PDB file of C-alpha atoms in Angstrom:
ATOM      1  CA  MET A1240      -0.081   0.114  -0.005  1.00 41.00           C
ATOM      2  CA  SER A1241       1.251   3.420  -0.967  1.00 52.00           C
ATOM      3  CA  GLU A1242       2.111   5.781   2.122  1.00 60.00           C
ATOM      4  CA  GLN A1243       1.069   8.902  -0.053  1.00 78.00           C
ATOM      5  CA  HIS A1244      -2.391  10.132   0.408  1.00 82.00           C
ATOM      6  CA  THR A1245      -3.977  12.550  -1.965  1.00 84.00           C
ATOM      7  CA  PRO A1246      -1.991  15.792  -1.361  1.00 80.00           C
ATOM      8  CA  GLY A1247      -3.314  19.313  -0.563  1.00 79.00           C
ATOM      9  CA  GLN A1248      -5.654  20.648   1.889  1.00 86.00           C
ATOM     10  CA  TRP A1249      -9.044  18.837   2.268  1.00 90.00           C
ATOM     11  CA  ARG A1250     -12.149  20.884   2.623  1.00 89.00           C
ATOM     12  CA  PHE A1251     -15.927  20.617   2.592  1.00 89.00           C
ATOM     13  CA  GLY A1252     -17.250  20.561  -1.011  1.00 89.00           C
ATOM     14  CA  ASP A1253     -20.741  20.452  -2.680  1.00 87.00           C
ATOM     15  CA  TYR A1254     -23.633  18.412  -1.563  1.00 85.00           C
ATOM     16  CA  ALA A1255     -24.695  15.313  -3.518  1.00 82.00           C
ATOM     17  CA  TRP A1256     -27.735  13.363  -3.673  1.00 85.00           C
ATOM     18  CA  HIS A1257     -27.962   9.553  -4.175  1.00 84.00           C
ATOM     19  CA  THR A1258     -31.075   7.355  -4.515  1.00 89.00           C
ATOM     20  CA  ASP A1259     -30.632   3.728  -3.708  1.00 86.00           C
ATOM     21  CA  LYS A1260     -32.284   2.026  -6.839  1.00 91.00           C
ATOM     22  CA  ALA A1261     -33.266  -0.924  -4.838  1.00 93.00           C
ATOM     23  CA  THR A1262     -35.130   0.824  -2.093  1.00 92.00           C
ATOM     24  CA  GLY A1263     -35.838   4.356  -3.749  1.00 90.00           C
ATOM     25  CA  VAL A1264     -34.619   5.905  -0.545  1.00 87.00           C
ATOM     26  CA  GLY A1265     -32.551   9.085  -1.161  1.00 85.00           C
ATOM     27  CA  TYR A1266     -29.461  10.050   0.800  1.00 82.00           C
ATOM     28  CA  CYS A1267     -28.037  13.533   1.014  1.00 84.00           C
ATOM     29  CA  PHE A1268     -24.077  13.680   1.256  1.00 86.00           C
ATOM     30  CA  GLN A1269     -21.519  16.285   1.620  1.00 87.00           C
ATOM     31  CA  THR A1270     -18.219  15.875  -0.319  1.00 88.00           C
ATOM     32  CA  ILE A1271     -14.639  16.176   1.077  1.00 90.00           C
ATOM     33  CA  VAL A1272     -12.576  17.638  -1.620  1.00 91.00           C
ATOM     34  CA  THR A1273      -8.931  18.522  -2.260  1.00 90.00           C
ATOM     35  CA  ASP A1274      -7.912  22.139  -2.956  1.00 88.00           C
ATOM     36  CA  ARG A1275      -7.892  20.888  -6.683  1.00 89.00           C
ATOM     37  CA  GLY A1276     -11.582  19.846  -6.257  1.00 88.00           C
ATOM     38  CA  ASP A1277     -10.783  16.082  -6.427  1.00 89.00           C
ATOM     39  CA  CYS A1278     -13.435  14.272  -4.459  1.00 89.00           C
ATOM     40  CA  ILE A1279     -11.877  12.341  -1.370  1.00 88.00           C
ATOM     41  CA  ALA A1280     -15.055  11.175   0.357  1.00 89.00           C
ATOM     42  CA  TRP A1281     -18.745  11.560   0.882  1.00 86.00           C
ATOM     43  CA  VAL A1282     -20.094  12.287   4.462  1.00 87.00           C
ATOM     44  CA  ALA A1283     -23.650  11.561   5.323  1.00 82.00           C
ATOM     45  CA  ASP A1284     -25.496  14.716   5.867  1.00 73.00           C
ATOM     46  CA  ASP A1285     -27.806  13.595   8.771  1.00 65.00           C
ATOM     47  CA  GLU A1286     -30.111  15.656  10.679  1.00 61.00           C
ATOM     48  CA  GLY A1287     -27.786  15.919  13.595  1.00 65.00           C
ATOM     49  CA  ASP A1288     -24.188  17.153  13.758  1.00 79.00           C
ATOM     50  CA  GLU A1289     -22.558  13.857  13.488  1.00 81.00           C
ATOM     51  CA  GLY A1290     -21.960  13.918   9.775  1.00 79.00           C
ATOM     52  CA  ARG A1291     -20.616  17.482  10.007  1.00 81.00           C
ATOM     53  CA  VAL A1292     -18.207  16.423  12.877  1.00 85.00           C
ATOM     54  CA  ASN A1293     -17.213  13.347  10.874  1.00 86.00           C
ATOM     55  CA  GLY A1294     -16.567  15.605   7.984  1.00 87.00           C
ATOM     56  CA  GLN A1295     -14.314  17.975   9.951  1.00 89.00           C
ATOM     57  CA  LEU A1296     -12.331  14.705  11.164  1.00 89.00           C
ATOM     58  CA  LEU A1297     -11.705  13.615   7.688  1.00 89.00           C
ATOM     59  CA  LYS A1298     -10.761  17.041   6.353  1.00 90.00           C
ATOM     60  CA  ALA A1299      -8.045  17.265   9.123  1.00 91.00           C
ATOM     61  CA  ALA A1300      -6.716  13.755   8.465  1.00 90.00           C
ATOM     62  CA  PRO A1301      -3.629  14.920   6.508  1.00 90.00           C
ATOM     63  CA  ASP A1302      -2.663  17.356   9.115  1.00 91.00           C
ATOM     64  CA  LEU A1303      -3.221  14.884  11.939  1.00 92.00           C
ATOM     65  CA  LEU A1304      -1.124  12.352  10.201  1.00 92.00           C
ATOM     66  CA  ALA A1305       1.645  14.827   9.699  1.00 92.00           C
ATOM     67  CA  ALA A1306       1.434  15.921  13.343  1.00 94.00           C
ATOM     68  CA  CYS A1307       1.457  12.375  14.485  1.00 94.00           C
ATOM     69  CA  LYS A1308       4.687  11.611  12.391  1.00 93.00           C
ATOM     70  CA  ALA A1309       6.439  14.779  13.771  1.00 94.00           C
ATOM     71  CA  ALA A1310       5.568  13.999  17.436  1.00 93.00           C
ATOM     72  CA  TYR A1311       6.843  10.319  16.983  1.00 92.00           C
ATOM     73  CA  ARG A1312      10.102  11.627  15.401  1.00 91.00           C
ATOM     74  CA  LEU A1313      10.539  14.047  18.324  1.00 89.00           C
ATOM     75  CA  LEU A1314       9.667  11.460  21.005  1.00 86.00           C
ATOM     76  CA  GLU A1315      12.190   8.991  19.398  1.00 85.00           C
ATOM     77  CA  LYS A1316      14.949  11.487  20.306  1.00 85.00           C
ATOM     78  CA  VAL A1317      13.789  12.097  23.909  1.00 79.00           C
ATOM     79  CA  PRO A1318      14.504   9.469  26.377  1.00 76.00           C
ATOM     80  CA  LEU A1319      11.354   8.668  28.560  1.00 69.00           C
ATOM     81  CA  MET A1320      12.150   7.990  32.179  1.00 73.00           C
ATOM     82  CA  ALA A1321       9.700   5.563  33.516  1.00 69.00           C
ATOM     83  CA  ASP A1322       9.896   7.037  36.898  1.00 76.00           C
ATOM     84  CA  GLN A1323       8.864  10.518  35.642  1.00 81.00           C
ATOM     85  CA  PHE A1324       5.824   9.626  33.732  1.00 81.00           C
ATOM     86  CA  ASN A1325       2.669   7.633  34.497  1.00 83.00           C
ATOM     87  CA  LYS A1326       1.681   4.631  32.371  1.00 83.00           C
ATOM     88  CA  ARG A1327      -0.630   6.632  30.004  1.00 85.00           C
ATOM     89  CA  GLU A1328       2.136   9.209  29.167  1.00 84.00           C
ATOM     90  CA  LEU A1329       4.561   6.396  28.587  1.00 82.00           C
ATOM     91  CA  ALA A1330       2.186   4.854  26.154  1.00 88.00           C
ATOM     92  CA  VAL A1331       1.963   7.972  23.930  1.00 89.00           C
ATOM     93  CA  PRO A1332       4.835   6.758  21.457  1.00 89.00           C
ATOM     94  CA  ASP A1333       2.976   3.526  20.988  1.00 91.00           C
ATOM     95  CA  MET A1334      -0.280   5.281  20.449  1.00 92.00           C
ATOM     96  CA  LEU A1335       1.335   7.497  17.791  1.00 93.00           C
ATOM     97  CA  ARG A1336       2.943   4.496  16.123  1.00 93.00           C
ATOM     98  CA  ALA A1337      -0.368   2.612  16.080  1.00 93.00           C
ATOM     99  CA  ALA A1338      -2.228   5.652  14.553  1.00 92.00           C
ATOM    100  CA  ILE A1339       0.336   6.198  11.868  1.00 91.00           C
ATOM    101  CA  ALA A1340       0.194   2.375  11.135  1.00 90.00           C
ATOM    102  CA  LYS A1341      -3.662   2.528  10.830  1.00 89.00           C
ATOM    103  CA  ALA A1342      -3.517   5.520   8.499  1.00 88.00           C
ATOM    104  CA  ARG A1343      -1.115   3.566   6.284  1.00 84.00           C
ATOM    105  CA  GLY A1344      -3.439   0.545   6.200  1.00 82.00           C
ATOM    106  CA  GLU A1345      -1.014  -1.606   8.202  1.00 87.00           C
ATOM    107  CA  ALA A1346      -3.220  -2.120  11.293  1.00 71.00           C
TER     108      ALA A1346
END
């Protein structure tokens, strides 16, 4: 699997409508697009805030991945003393490594 995701800033795009041919039920989606206008994903536009919040998380994904990678590289250079941190704090490098692996499709 390639490590390179679609480049550029991701943002909310247009709304789209899809009708399921089998059921005739229609669904409204909001697109997540790159700065070039390429569609990355569709997020269900439900009546609550969940679809909007999911979309916000998706459009932040490239920045979140870059931040995880940078934080992991920084923590690799800093010795973590077990007696100075609690278990949760000591788990941060493993949490970052797991998040990066998940983003790469390795987990």
